[in-house]
Short mmCIF file of C-alpha atoms in Angstrom, two decimals:
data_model
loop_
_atom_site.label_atom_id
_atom_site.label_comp_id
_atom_site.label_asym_id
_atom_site.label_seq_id
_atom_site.Cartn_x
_atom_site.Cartn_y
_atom_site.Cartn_z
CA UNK A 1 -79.58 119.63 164.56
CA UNK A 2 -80.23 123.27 163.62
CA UNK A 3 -77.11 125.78 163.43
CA UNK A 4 -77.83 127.65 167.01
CA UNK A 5 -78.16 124.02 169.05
CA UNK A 6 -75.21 122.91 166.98
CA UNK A 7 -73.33 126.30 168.44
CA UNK A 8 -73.74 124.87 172.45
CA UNK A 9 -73.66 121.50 172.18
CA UNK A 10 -72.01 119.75 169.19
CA UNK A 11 -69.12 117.36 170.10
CA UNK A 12 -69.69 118.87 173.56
CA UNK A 13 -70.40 116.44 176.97
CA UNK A 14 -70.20 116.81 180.46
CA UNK A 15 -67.55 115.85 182.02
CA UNK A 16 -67.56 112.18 182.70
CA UNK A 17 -65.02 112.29 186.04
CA UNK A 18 -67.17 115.48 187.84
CA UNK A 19 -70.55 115.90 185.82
CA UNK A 20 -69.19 119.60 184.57
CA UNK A 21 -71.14 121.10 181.89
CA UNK A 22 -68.48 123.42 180.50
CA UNK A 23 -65.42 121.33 179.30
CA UNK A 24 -62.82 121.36 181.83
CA UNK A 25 -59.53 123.03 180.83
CA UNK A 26 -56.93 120.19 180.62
CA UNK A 27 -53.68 122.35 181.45
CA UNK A 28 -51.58 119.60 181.29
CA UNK A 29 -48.20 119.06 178.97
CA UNK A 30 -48.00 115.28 179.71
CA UNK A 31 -50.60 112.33 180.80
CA UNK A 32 -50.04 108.79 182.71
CA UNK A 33 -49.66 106.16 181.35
CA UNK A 34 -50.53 102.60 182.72
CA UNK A 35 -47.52 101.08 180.67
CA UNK A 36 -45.71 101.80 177.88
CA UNK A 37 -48.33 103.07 175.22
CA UNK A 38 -50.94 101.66 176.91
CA UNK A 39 -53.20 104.91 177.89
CA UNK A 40 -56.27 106.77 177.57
CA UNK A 41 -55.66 108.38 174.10
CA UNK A 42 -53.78 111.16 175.21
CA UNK A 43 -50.01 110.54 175.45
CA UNK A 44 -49.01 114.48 174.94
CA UNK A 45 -50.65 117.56 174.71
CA UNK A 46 -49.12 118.88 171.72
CA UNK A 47 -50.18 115.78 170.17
CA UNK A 48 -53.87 115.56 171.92
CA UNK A 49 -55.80 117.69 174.38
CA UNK A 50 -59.24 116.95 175.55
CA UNK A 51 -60.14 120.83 175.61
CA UNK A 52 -58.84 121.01 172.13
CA UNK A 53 -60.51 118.05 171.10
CA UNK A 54 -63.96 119.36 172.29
CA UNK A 55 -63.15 122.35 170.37
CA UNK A 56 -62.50 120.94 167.03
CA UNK A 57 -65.50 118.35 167.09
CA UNK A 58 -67.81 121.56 168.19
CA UNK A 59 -66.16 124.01 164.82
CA UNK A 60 -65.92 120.77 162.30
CA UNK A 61 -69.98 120.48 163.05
CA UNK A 62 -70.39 123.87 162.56
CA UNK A 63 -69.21 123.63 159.06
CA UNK A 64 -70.69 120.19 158.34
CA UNK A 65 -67.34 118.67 158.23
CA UNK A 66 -66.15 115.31 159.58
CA UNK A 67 -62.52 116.66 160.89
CA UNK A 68 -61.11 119.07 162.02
CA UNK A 69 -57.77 120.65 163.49
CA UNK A 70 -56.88 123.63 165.87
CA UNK A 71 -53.65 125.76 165.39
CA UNK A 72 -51.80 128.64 167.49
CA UNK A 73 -53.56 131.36 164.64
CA UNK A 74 -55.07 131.36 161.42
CA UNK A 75 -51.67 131.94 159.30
CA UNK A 76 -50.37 128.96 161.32
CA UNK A 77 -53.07 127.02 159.82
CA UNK A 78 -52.56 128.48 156.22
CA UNK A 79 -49.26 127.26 156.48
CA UNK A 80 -50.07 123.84 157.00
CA UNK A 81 -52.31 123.19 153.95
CA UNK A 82 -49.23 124.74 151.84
CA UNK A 83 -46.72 122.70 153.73
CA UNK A 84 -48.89 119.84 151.47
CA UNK A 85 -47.17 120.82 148.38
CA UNK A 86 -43.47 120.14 147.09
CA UNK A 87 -41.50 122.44 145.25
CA UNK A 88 -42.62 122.63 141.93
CA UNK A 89 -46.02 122.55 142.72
CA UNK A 90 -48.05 126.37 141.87
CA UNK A 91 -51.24 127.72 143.82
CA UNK A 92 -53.52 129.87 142.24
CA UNK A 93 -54.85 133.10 144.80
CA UNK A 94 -57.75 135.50 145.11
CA UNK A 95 -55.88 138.73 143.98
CA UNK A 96 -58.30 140.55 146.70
CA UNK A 97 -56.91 138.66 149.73
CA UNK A 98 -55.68 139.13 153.49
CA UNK A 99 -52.40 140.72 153.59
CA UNK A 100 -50.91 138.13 156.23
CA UNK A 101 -51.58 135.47 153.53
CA UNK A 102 -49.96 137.52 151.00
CA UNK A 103 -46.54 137.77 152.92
CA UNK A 104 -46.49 134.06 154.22
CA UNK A 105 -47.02 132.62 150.20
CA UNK A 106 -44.48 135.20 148.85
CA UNK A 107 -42.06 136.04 150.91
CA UNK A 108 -41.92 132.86 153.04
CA UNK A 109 -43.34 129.64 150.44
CA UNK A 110 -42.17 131.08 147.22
CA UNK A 111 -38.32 130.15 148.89
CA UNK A 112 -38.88 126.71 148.20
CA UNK A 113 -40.10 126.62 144.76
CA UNK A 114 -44.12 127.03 145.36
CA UNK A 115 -45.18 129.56 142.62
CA UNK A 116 -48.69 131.67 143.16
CA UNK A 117 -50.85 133.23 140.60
CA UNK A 118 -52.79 136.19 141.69
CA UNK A 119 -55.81 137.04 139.78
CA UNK A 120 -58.94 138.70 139.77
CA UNK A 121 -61.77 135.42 140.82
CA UNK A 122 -65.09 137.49 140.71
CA UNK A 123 -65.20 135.87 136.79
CA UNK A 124 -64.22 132.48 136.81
CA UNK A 125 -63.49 131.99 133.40
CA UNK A 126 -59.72 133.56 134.59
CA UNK A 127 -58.72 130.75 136.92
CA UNK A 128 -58.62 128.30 133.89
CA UNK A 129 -56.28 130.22 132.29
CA UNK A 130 -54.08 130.28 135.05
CA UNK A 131 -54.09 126.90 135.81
CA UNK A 132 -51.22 124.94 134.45
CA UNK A 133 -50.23 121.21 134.69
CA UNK A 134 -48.68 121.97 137.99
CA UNK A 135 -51.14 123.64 139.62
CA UNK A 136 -52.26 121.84 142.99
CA UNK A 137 -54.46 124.21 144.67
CA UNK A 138 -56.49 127.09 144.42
CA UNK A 139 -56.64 129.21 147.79
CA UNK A 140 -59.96 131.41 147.75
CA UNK A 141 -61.26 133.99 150.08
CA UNK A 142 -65.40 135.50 149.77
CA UNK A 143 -65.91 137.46 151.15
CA UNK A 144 -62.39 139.12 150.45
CA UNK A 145 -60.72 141.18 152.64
CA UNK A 146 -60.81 144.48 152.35
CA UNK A 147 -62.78 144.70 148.81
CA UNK A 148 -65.28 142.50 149.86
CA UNK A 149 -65.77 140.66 146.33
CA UNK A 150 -67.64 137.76 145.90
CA UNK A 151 -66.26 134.84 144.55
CA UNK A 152 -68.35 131.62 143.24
CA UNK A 153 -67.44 128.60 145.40
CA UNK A 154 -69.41 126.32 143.54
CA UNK A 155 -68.31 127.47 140.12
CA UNK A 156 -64.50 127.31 141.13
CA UNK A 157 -64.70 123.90 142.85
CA UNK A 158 -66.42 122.10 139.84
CA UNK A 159 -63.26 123.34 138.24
CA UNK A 160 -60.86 122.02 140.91
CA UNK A 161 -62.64 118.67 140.91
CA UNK A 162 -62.69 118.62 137.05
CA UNK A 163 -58.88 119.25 136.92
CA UNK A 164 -58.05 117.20 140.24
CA UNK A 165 -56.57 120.45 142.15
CA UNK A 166 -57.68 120.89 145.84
CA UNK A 167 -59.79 123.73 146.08
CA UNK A 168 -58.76 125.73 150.23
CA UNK A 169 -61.67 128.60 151.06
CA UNK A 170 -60.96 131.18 153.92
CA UNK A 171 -64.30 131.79 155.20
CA UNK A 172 -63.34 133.81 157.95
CA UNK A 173 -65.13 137.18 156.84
CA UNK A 174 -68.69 134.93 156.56
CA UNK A 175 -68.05 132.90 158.86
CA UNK A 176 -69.78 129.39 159.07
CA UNK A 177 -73.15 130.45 160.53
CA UNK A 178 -73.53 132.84 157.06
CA UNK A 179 -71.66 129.89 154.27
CA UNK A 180 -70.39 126.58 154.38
CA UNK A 181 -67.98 126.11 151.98
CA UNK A 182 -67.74 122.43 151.98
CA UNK A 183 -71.55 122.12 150.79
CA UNK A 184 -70.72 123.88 147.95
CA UNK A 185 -67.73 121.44 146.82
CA UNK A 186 -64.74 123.20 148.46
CA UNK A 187 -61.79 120.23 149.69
CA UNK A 188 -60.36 122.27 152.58
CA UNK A 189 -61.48 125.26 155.00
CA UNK A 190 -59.83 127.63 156.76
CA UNK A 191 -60.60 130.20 159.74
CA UNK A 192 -59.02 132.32 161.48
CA UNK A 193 -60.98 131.91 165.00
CA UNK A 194 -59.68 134.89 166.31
CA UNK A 195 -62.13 136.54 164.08
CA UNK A 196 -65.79 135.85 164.46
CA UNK A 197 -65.76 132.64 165.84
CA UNK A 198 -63.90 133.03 169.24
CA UNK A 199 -65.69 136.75 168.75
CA UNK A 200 -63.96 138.82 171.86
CA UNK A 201 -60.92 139.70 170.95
CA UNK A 202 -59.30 138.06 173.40
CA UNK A 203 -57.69 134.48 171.53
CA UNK A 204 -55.51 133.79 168.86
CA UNK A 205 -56.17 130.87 166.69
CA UNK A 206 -56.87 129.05 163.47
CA UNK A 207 -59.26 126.09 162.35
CA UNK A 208 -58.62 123.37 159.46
CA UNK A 209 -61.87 121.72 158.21
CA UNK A 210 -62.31 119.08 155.64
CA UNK A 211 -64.90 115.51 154.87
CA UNK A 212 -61.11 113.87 153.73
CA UNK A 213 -59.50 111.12 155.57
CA UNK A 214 -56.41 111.81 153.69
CA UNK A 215 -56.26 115.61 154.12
CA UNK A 216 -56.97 115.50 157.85
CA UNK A 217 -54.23 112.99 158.76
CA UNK A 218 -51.99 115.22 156.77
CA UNK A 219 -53.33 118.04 158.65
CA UNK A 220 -52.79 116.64 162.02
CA UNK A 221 -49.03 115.49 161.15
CA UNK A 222 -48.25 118.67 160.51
CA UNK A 223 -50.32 120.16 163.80
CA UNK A 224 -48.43 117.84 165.88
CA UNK A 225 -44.08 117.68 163.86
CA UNK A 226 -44.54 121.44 163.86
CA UNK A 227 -46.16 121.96 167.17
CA UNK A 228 -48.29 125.23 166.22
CA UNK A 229 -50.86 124.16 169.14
CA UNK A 230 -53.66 126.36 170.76
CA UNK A 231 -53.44 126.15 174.34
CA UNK A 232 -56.14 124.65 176.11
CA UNK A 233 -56.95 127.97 177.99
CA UNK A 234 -57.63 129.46 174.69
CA UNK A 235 -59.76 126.62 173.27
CA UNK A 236 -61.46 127.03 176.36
CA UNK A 237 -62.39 130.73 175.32
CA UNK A 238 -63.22 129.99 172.18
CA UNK A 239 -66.15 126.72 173.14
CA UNK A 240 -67.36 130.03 175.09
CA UNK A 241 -67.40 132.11 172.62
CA UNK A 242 -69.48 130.00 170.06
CA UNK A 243 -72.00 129.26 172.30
CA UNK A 244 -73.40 132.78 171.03
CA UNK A 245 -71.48 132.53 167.42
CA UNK A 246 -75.11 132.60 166.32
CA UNK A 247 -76.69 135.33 168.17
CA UNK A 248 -73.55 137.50 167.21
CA UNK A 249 -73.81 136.71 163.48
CA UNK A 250 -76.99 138.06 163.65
CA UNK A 251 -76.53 141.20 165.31
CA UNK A 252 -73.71 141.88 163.33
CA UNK A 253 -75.57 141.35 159.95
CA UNK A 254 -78.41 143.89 161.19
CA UNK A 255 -76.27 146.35 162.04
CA UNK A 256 -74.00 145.76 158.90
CA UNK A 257 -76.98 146.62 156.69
CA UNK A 258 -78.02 149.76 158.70
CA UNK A 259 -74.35 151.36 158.59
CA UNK A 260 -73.68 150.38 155.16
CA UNK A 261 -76.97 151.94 153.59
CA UNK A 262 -76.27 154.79 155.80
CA UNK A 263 -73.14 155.58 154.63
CA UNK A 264 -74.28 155.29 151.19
CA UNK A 265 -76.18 157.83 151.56
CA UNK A 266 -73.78 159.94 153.10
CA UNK A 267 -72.70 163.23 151.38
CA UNK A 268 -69.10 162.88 151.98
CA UNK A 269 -68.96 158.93 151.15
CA UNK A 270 -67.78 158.21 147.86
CA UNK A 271 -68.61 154.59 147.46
CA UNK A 272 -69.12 151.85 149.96
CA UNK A 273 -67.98 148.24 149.25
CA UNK A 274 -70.42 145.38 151.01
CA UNK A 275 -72.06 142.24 149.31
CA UNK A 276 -75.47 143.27 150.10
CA UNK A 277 -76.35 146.06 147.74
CA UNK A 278 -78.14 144.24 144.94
CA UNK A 279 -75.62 146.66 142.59
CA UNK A 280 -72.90 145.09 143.73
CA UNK A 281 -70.71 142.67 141.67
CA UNK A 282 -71.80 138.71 141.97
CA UNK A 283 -74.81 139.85 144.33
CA UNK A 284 -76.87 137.15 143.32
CA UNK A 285 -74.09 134.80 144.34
CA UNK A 286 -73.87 136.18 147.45
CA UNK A 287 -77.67 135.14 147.85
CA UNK A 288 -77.03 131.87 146.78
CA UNK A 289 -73.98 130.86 148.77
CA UNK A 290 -74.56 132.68 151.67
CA UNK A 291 -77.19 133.17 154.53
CA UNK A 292 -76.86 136.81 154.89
CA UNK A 293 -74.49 139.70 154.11
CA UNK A 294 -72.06 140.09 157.38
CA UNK A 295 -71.03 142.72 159.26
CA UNK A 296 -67.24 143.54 157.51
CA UNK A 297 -67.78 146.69 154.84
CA UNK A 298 -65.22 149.08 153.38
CA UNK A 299 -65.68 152.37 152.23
CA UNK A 300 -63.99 155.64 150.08
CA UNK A 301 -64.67 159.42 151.44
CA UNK A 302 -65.22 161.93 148.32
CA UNK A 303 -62.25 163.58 149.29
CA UNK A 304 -60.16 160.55 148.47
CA UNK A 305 -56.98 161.27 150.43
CA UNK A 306 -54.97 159.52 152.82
CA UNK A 307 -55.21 162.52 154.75
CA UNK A 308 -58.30 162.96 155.09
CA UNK A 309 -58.44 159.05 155.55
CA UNK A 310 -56.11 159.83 158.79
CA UNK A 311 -58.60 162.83 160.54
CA UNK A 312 -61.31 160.22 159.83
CA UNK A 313 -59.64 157.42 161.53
CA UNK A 314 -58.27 159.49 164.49
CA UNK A 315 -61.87 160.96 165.51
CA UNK A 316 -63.74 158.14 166.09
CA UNK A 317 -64.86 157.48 169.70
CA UNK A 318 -66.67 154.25 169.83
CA UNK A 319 -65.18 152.29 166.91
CA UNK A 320 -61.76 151.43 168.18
CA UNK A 321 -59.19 151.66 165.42
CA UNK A 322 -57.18 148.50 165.67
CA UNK A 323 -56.61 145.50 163.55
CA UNK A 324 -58.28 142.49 163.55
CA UNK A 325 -61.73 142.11 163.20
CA UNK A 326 -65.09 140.07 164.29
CA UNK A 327 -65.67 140.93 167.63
CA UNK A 328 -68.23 142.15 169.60
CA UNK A 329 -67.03 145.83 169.55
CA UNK A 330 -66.98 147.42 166.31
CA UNK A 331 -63.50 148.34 164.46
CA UNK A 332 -62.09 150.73 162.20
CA UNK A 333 -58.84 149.98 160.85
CA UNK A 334 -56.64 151.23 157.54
CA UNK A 335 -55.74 148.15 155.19
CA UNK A 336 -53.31 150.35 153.57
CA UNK A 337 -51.04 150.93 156.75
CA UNK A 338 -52.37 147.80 158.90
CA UNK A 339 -53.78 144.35 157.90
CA UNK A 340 -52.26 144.75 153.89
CA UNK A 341 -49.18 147.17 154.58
CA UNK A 342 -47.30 143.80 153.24
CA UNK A 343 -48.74 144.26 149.65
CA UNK A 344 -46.74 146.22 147.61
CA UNK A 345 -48.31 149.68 146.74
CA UNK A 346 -48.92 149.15 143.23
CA UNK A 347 -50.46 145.24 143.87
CA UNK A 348 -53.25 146.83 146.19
CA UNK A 349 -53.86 149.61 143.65
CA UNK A 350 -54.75 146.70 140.98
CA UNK A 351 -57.10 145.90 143.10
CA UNK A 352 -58.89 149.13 143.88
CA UNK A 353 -56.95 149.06 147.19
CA UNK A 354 -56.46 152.62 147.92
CA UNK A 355 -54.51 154.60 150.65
CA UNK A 356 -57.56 156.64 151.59
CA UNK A 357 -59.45 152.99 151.86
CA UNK A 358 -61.17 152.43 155.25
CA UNK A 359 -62.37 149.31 156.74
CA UNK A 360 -65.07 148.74 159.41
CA UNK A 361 -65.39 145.42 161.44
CA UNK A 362 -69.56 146.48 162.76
CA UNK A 363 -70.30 145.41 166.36
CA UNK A 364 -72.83 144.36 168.07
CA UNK A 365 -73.43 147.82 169.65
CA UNK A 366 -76.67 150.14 169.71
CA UNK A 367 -76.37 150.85 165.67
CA UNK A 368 -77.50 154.18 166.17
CA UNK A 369 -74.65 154.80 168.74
CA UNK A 370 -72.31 153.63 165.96
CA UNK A 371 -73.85 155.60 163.16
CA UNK A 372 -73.91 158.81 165.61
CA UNK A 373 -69.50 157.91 165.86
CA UNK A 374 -69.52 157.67 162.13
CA UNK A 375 -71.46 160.77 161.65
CA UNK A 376 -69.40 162.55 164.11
CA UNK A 377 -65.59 161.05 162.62
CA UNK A 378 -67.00 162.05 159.10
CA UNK A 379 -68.18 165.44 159.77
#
């Protein structure tokens, strides 16, 4: 089943009681029973939900996986794979990586004895050295957010595998209709399905993937002792949402490559981060692990100053500046002050992470509407 069929109808059925074609939503906290743990498979909703059920079958196909769990939002479902480990036990992180993710492993997990590495992953021959006997996981995101650096899935996994250490990908920025990290080795995936999957800003949630018995009961222990449940409302927003996952993708992709070359050629634009220049680091393994480029870029103005960063940001009129990212409207927002504020100053500078650094999310919009805003916020 291609990708776009898979979108409308995997793990998807009409509703056996009425005949519905869109799954019903199930707002119920509690189901009958004919006796005492005799019933249909649903005993409580935090536990089970049909709506949520028809979600996760429908986002586990999409990234040719055979389980898969909802949660409230993606950091809720970052926090289950590292409620896996015991203290002790050491991770080893993209430096380049989503600022939420940053605070939860260092100011919430390193409390109870988890220790993460940060390091540059666009050459792989660093994560070796920063593996030790304790290391259990490596947590990866490509493309990263806000850099956008590519980071070999393949190349890091055959390590994980070689070394027995789960390998986790966030592969929220590509989403599954541009990579499939699984394919290419990876034990675990994570999305944030707020993002592009869901697609309208208007739902909070996250997504655990994986082909491993073992993981996915330990997945859906957690989902269900901690309780970090979508409701079915939402999961009913999202099945409606990635009925056009695939349309969207491409949209945004088309657009992404006219604003990005466009503001490369900018005279104010200083340099433009996004994986599709063929100049840009691990290119080629962009091509290889990926479908297409996305819509997510970042860019530098010549005059590299956080205020000019500020006029720019306050004079756009179409590109909404907000966090977030991956919906149908395009986004500006300032990684510095918004989605990596938790980073300390001098840990985003390592990473080229400036204050006069400015993110775009591209829409699906008119692009020359959008390229007429950015013309307009830079001038």
């Amino acid at each position: 089943m291609k990708f776009g069929t898979k979108a409308l109808h995997a793990g998807i059925f009409p509703d056996p009681s009425t005949g519905a074609v869109m799954t019903p939503i199930f707002q119920t906290s509690t189901y009958a029973q004919d006796e005492p743990g005799v019933h249909k498979g649903y005993a409580y909703a935090r536990t089970r939900n049909p709506t949520r059920d028809a979600l996760e079958n429908n986002l586990a196909a999409l990234e040719n996986a055979k389980f898969g769990r909802c949660f409230a939002s993606g950091m809720s479902a970052t926090e289950t794979v590292i409620k896996m480990l015991n203290p002790g036990d050491e991770v080893v992180c993209s430096s380049d990586l989503y600022g939420g993710s940053y605070r939860l492993f260092t100011k919430v997990f390193s409390k109870y004895g988890i220790k993460f590495t940060f390091i540059n992953m666009k050459d792989t021959s660093t994560i070796e050295e920063a593996i030790t006997e304790r290391t259990k996981l490596i947590w990866v995101e490509t493309p990263t957010n806000p850099m956008m650096n590519i980071i070999d899935i393949s190349a890091i996994t055959s390590i994980g595998r070689r070394k027995n250490i789960l390998t986790a990908v966030d592969n929220t920025f590509a989403s599954p209709y541009l990579q499939n990290p699984l394919d290419l080795g990876a034990d675990i995936v994570m999305h944030s399905v707020t993002k592009y999957l869901a697609g309208h800003s208007d739902v909070i949630m996250g997504f655990l993937c994986t082909n491993d018995p073992v993981l996915d009961e330990q997945f859906g222990f957690f989902q269900n002792s901690s309780g970090a449940v979508p409701g079915p409302q939402d999961c009913f927003l999202a099945l409606r949402g990635i009925k056009t996952l695939h349309l969207r993708m491409q949209r945004h992709c088309e657009n992404g490559r006219k604003v990005a070359n466009w503001l490369r050629s900018h005279s104010n634009i200083e340099k433009v981060y996004w994986p599709g220049f063929e100049d840009h680091p691990n290119h080629d393994i962009a091509k290889q692990q990926m479908s297409d480029f996305g819509g997510m870029l970042s860019f530098v103005q010549k005059k590299d100053t956080l205020e000019q960063a500020n006029k720019t940001l306050s004079s756009f009129k179409i590109f909404s500046l907000a966090e977030s990212l991956g919906g149908v409207e395009s986004l500006v927002g300032h990684p510095a002050t918004m989605t990596h504020a938790s980073i300390p100053r001098e840990q985003r500078l390592k990473i080229g992470l400036t204050d006069s650094l400015i993110r775009l999310s591209i829409g699906i919009e008119d692009v020359d509407d959008l390229i007429d805003d950015l013309e307009q916020a830079l001038g």
